[in-house]
Amino acid sequence: MIEEELVAGLPLVEELPEPTGKLYHAKAVAACAFVGGPLGAAYLLAHNYFSVGEEEAGRKAILWGIAATVILMLLLLLLPLQVIDKLPTYLLPAIESGACYLLAQRLQAVYVQDHVGLNGKLQSRWRAAGVGLVSAALTIVIAIALLPFLP
């Protein structure tokens, strides 16, 4: 009896409006991170947060992406060249990509599943890769701008 009253007030799934906008799947976030680093991945995470109405989380995602990019740049600048030369070129992007995939899964899998479950659309991974290219270019410009300030 009580359950029927509670359920009666809830909208049926068929009654819920189809979501507007497109979200990025964790695999798209990983692809973006592989191409463009943490800054691009953070942008995609922020896009998802903004799309579901979590503006504060979106702003935090951008700030964390900037912080991760700066920390990564500093680490690469502080490592001796002998160490950097011995690392496989794909290692850093692979680690970034895996970490961003796990982060996106942990933080946003429920949003994406609910969105898709209500017939919401996903952004293409090609678009995510494009964001990654822009992010890579921006990261390179920032690194070049910081070169005169290095010891």
Tab-separated table of C-alpha atoms in Angstrom:
chain	number	residue	atom	x	y	z
A	1	MET	CA	0.000	0.000	0.000
A	2	ILE	CA	2.688	2.484	1.021
A	3	GLU	CA	4.917	1.344	-1.861
A	4	GLU	CA	2.107	1.958	-4.349
A	5	GLU	CA	1.647	5.506	-3.051
A	6	LEU	CA	5.375	6.211	-3.304
A	7	VAL	CA	5.657	4.743	-6.789
A	8	ALA	CA	2.515	6.540	-7.970
A	9	GLY	CA	4.197	9.923	-7.451
A	10	LEU	CA	7.304	9.046	-9.455
A	11	PRO	CA	7.454	9.654	-13.196
A	12	LEU	CA	7.765	6.584	-15.367
A	13	VAL	CA	10.895	6.224	-17.475
A	14	GLU	CA	8.748	6.670	-20.575
A	15	GLU	CA	7.527	10.000	-19.184
A	16	LEU	CA	10.983	11.418	-18.575
A	17	PRO	CA	12.141	13.815	-21.273
A	18	GLU	CA	14.888	12.635	-23.577
A	19	PRO	CA	18.156	14.261	-22.504
A	20	THR	CA	19.461	17.128	-24.572
A	21	GLY	CA	23.114	17.505	-25.382
A	22	LYS	CA	25.763	14.854	-25.741
A	23	LEU	CA	28.109	13.442	-23.131
A	24	TYR	CA	31.606	12.060	-23.536
A	25	HIS	CA	32.138	8.402	-22.642
A	26	ALA	CA	35.167	7.467	-20.513
A	27	LYS	CA	36.791	5.964	-23.624
A	28	ALA	CA	36.520	9.342	-25.357
A	29	VAL	CA	38.097	11.025	-22.329
A	30	ALA	CA	40.938	8.493	-22.499
A	31	ALA	CA	41.442	9.125	-26.230
A	32	CYS	CA	41.571	12.855	-25.596
A	33	ALA	CA	44.116	12.389	-22.804
A	34	PHE	CA	46.285	10.207	-25.052
A	35	VAL	CA	46.378	12.911	-27.730
A	36	GLY	CA	46.342	16.076	-25.627
A	37	GLY	CA	47.143	15.319	-22.017
A	38	PRO	CA	45.222	16.050	-18.849
A	39	LEU	CA	44.051	19.500	-19.907
A	40	GLY	CA	41.884	18.152	-22.732
A	41	ALA	CA	40.573	15.297	-20.622
A	42	ALA	CA	39.596	17.765	-17.901
A	43	TYR	CA	37.743	19.844	-20.486
A	44	LEU	CA	35.681	16.797	-21.505
A	45	LEU	CA	34.945	15.908	-17.886
A	46	ALA	CA	33.886	19.508	-17.273
A	47	HIS	CA	31.656	19.411	-20.365
A	48	ASN	CA	29.888	16.361	-18.951
A	49	TYR	CA	29.443	17.996	-15.562
A	50	PHE	CA	28.057	21.192	-17.109
A	51	SER	CA	25.692	19.119	-19.278
A	52	VAL	CA	24.153	17.431	-16.229
A	53	GLY	CA	23.906	20.662	-14.240
A	54	GLU	CA	26.932	20.143	-11.973
A	55	GLU	CA	28.564	23.536	-12.610
A	56	GLU	CA	30.768	23.525	-9.502
A	57	ALA	CA	32.163	20.086	-10.340
A	58	GLY	CA	32.792	21.308	-13.900
A	59	ARG	CA	34.811	24.273	-12.667
A	60	LYS	CA	36.798	22.015	-10.349
A	61	ALA	CA	37.530	19.634	-13.229
A	62	ILE	CA	39.023	22.490	-15.260
A	63	LEU	CA	41.161	23.631	-12.319
A	64	TRP	CA	42.390	20.081	-11.667
A	65	GLY	CA	43.242	19.722	-15.355
A	66	ILE	CA	45.291	22.909	-15.303
A	67	ALA	CA	47.040	21.791	-12.107
A	68	ALA	CA	47.796	18.338	-13.536
A	69	THR	CA	49.202	19.890	-16.715
A	70	VAL	CA	51.463	22.262	-14.777
A	71	ILE	CA	52.672	19.479	-12.464
A	72	LEU	CA	53.365	17.226	-15.438
A	73	MET	CA	55.345	19.983	-17.174
A	74	LEU	CA	57.381	20.616	-14.034
A	75	LEU	CA	58.126	16.915	-13.590
A	76	LEU	CA	59.295	16.622	-17.176
A	77	LEU	CA	61.483	19.697	-16.801
A	78	LEU	CA	63.032	18.409	-13.576
A	79	LEU	CA	63.816	14.917	-14.852
A	80	PRO	CA	67.351	14.531	-16.217
A	81	LEU	CA	67.552	14.116	-19.984
A	82	GLN	CA	69.207	10.716	-19.543
A	83	VAL	CA	66.050	9.447	-17.826
A	84	ILE	CA	63.674	11.003	-20.353
A	85	ASP	CA	65.646	9.545	-23.275
A	86	LYS	CA	65.277	6.024	-21.859
A	87	LEU	CA	61.489	6.226	-21.552
A	88	PRO	CA	59.409	4.874	-24.452
A	89	THR	CA	57.641	7.734	-26.213
A	90	TYR	CA	54.210	6.183	-25.741
A	91	LEU	CA	54.610	5.562	-21.991
A	92	LEU	CA	53.502	8.966	-20.681
A	93	PRO	CA	50.442	9.265	-22.956
A	94	ALA	CA	49.458	5.688	-22.108
A	95	ILE	CA	49.671	6.365	-18.371
A	96	GLU	CA	47.715	9.621	-18.734
A	97	SER	CA	45.101	7.904	-20.867
A	98	GLY	CA	44.630	5.033	-18.434
A	99	ALA	CA	44.444	7.342	-15.428
A	100	CYS	CA	41.896	9.607	-17.122
A	101	TYR	CA	39.790	6.610	-18.186
A	102	LEU	CA	39.682	5.310	-14.623
A	103	LEU	CA	38.902	8.781	-13.297
A	104	ALA	CA	36.079	9.314	-15.798
A	105	GLN	CA	34.633	5.887	-14.998
A	106	ARG	CA	34.758	6.536	-11.271
A	107	LEU	CA	33.366	10.069	-11.392
A	108	GLN	CA	30.917	10.018	-14.292
A	109	ALA	CA	29.917	6.474	-15.259
A	110	VAL	CA	26.528	6.855	-13.569
A	111	TYR	CA	25.796	10.110	-15.424
A	112	VAL	CA	26.723	8.584	-18.765
A	113	GLN	CA	24.774	5.356	-18.130
A	114	ASP	CA	21.665	7.276	-17.085
A	115	HIS	CA	22.022	9.598	-20.074
A	116	VAL	CA	22.316	6.696	-22.531
A	117	GLY	CA	19.545	4.791	-20.734
A	118	LEU	CA	17.197	7.699	-21.452
A	119	ASN	CA	18.201	7.635	-25.144
A	120	GLY	CA	20.726	10.428	-24.725
A	121	LYS	CA	23.501	10.700	-27.288
A	122	LEU	CA	27.261	10.452	-26.857
A	123	GLN	CA	29.853	12.685	-28.468
A	124	SER	CA	32.111	10.956	-30.967
A	125	ARG	CA	35.619	9.889	-30.053
A	126	TRP	CA	36.824	11.782	-33.116
A	127	ARG	CA	35.568	14.993	-31.585
A	128	ALA	CA	37.326	14.052	-28.343
A	129	ALA	CA	40.542	13.471	-30.306
A	130	GLY	CA	40.083	16.914	-31.890
A	131	VAL	CA	39.782	18.457	-28.442
A	132	GLY	CA	42.946	16.545	-27.583
A	133	LEU	CA	44.787	18.105	-30.543
A	134	VAL	CA	43.724	21.593	-29.475
A	135	SER	CA	44.781	20.774	-25.918
A	136	ALA	CA	48.174	19.519	-27.131
A	137	ALA	CA	48.720	22.711	-29.137
A	138	LEU	CA	47.743	24.857	-26.157
A	139	THR	CA	50.052	22.896	-23.866
A	140	ILE	CA	52.957	23.374	-26.299
A	141	VAL	CA	52.289	27.119	-26.503
A	142	ILE	CA	52.258	27.367	-22.694
A	143	ALA	CA	55.488	25.360	-22.439
A	144	ILE	CA	57.217	27.601	-24.997
A	145	ALA	CA	55.976	30.701	-23.184
A	146	LEU	CA	57.467	29.401	-19.923
A	147	LEU	CA	60.903	28.586	-21.411
A	148	PRO	CA	62.409	32.064	-20.785
A	149	PHE	CA	61.631	31.737	-17.080
A	150	LEU	CA	63.523	28.477	-16.618
A	151	PRO	CA	66.919	28.532	-14.895
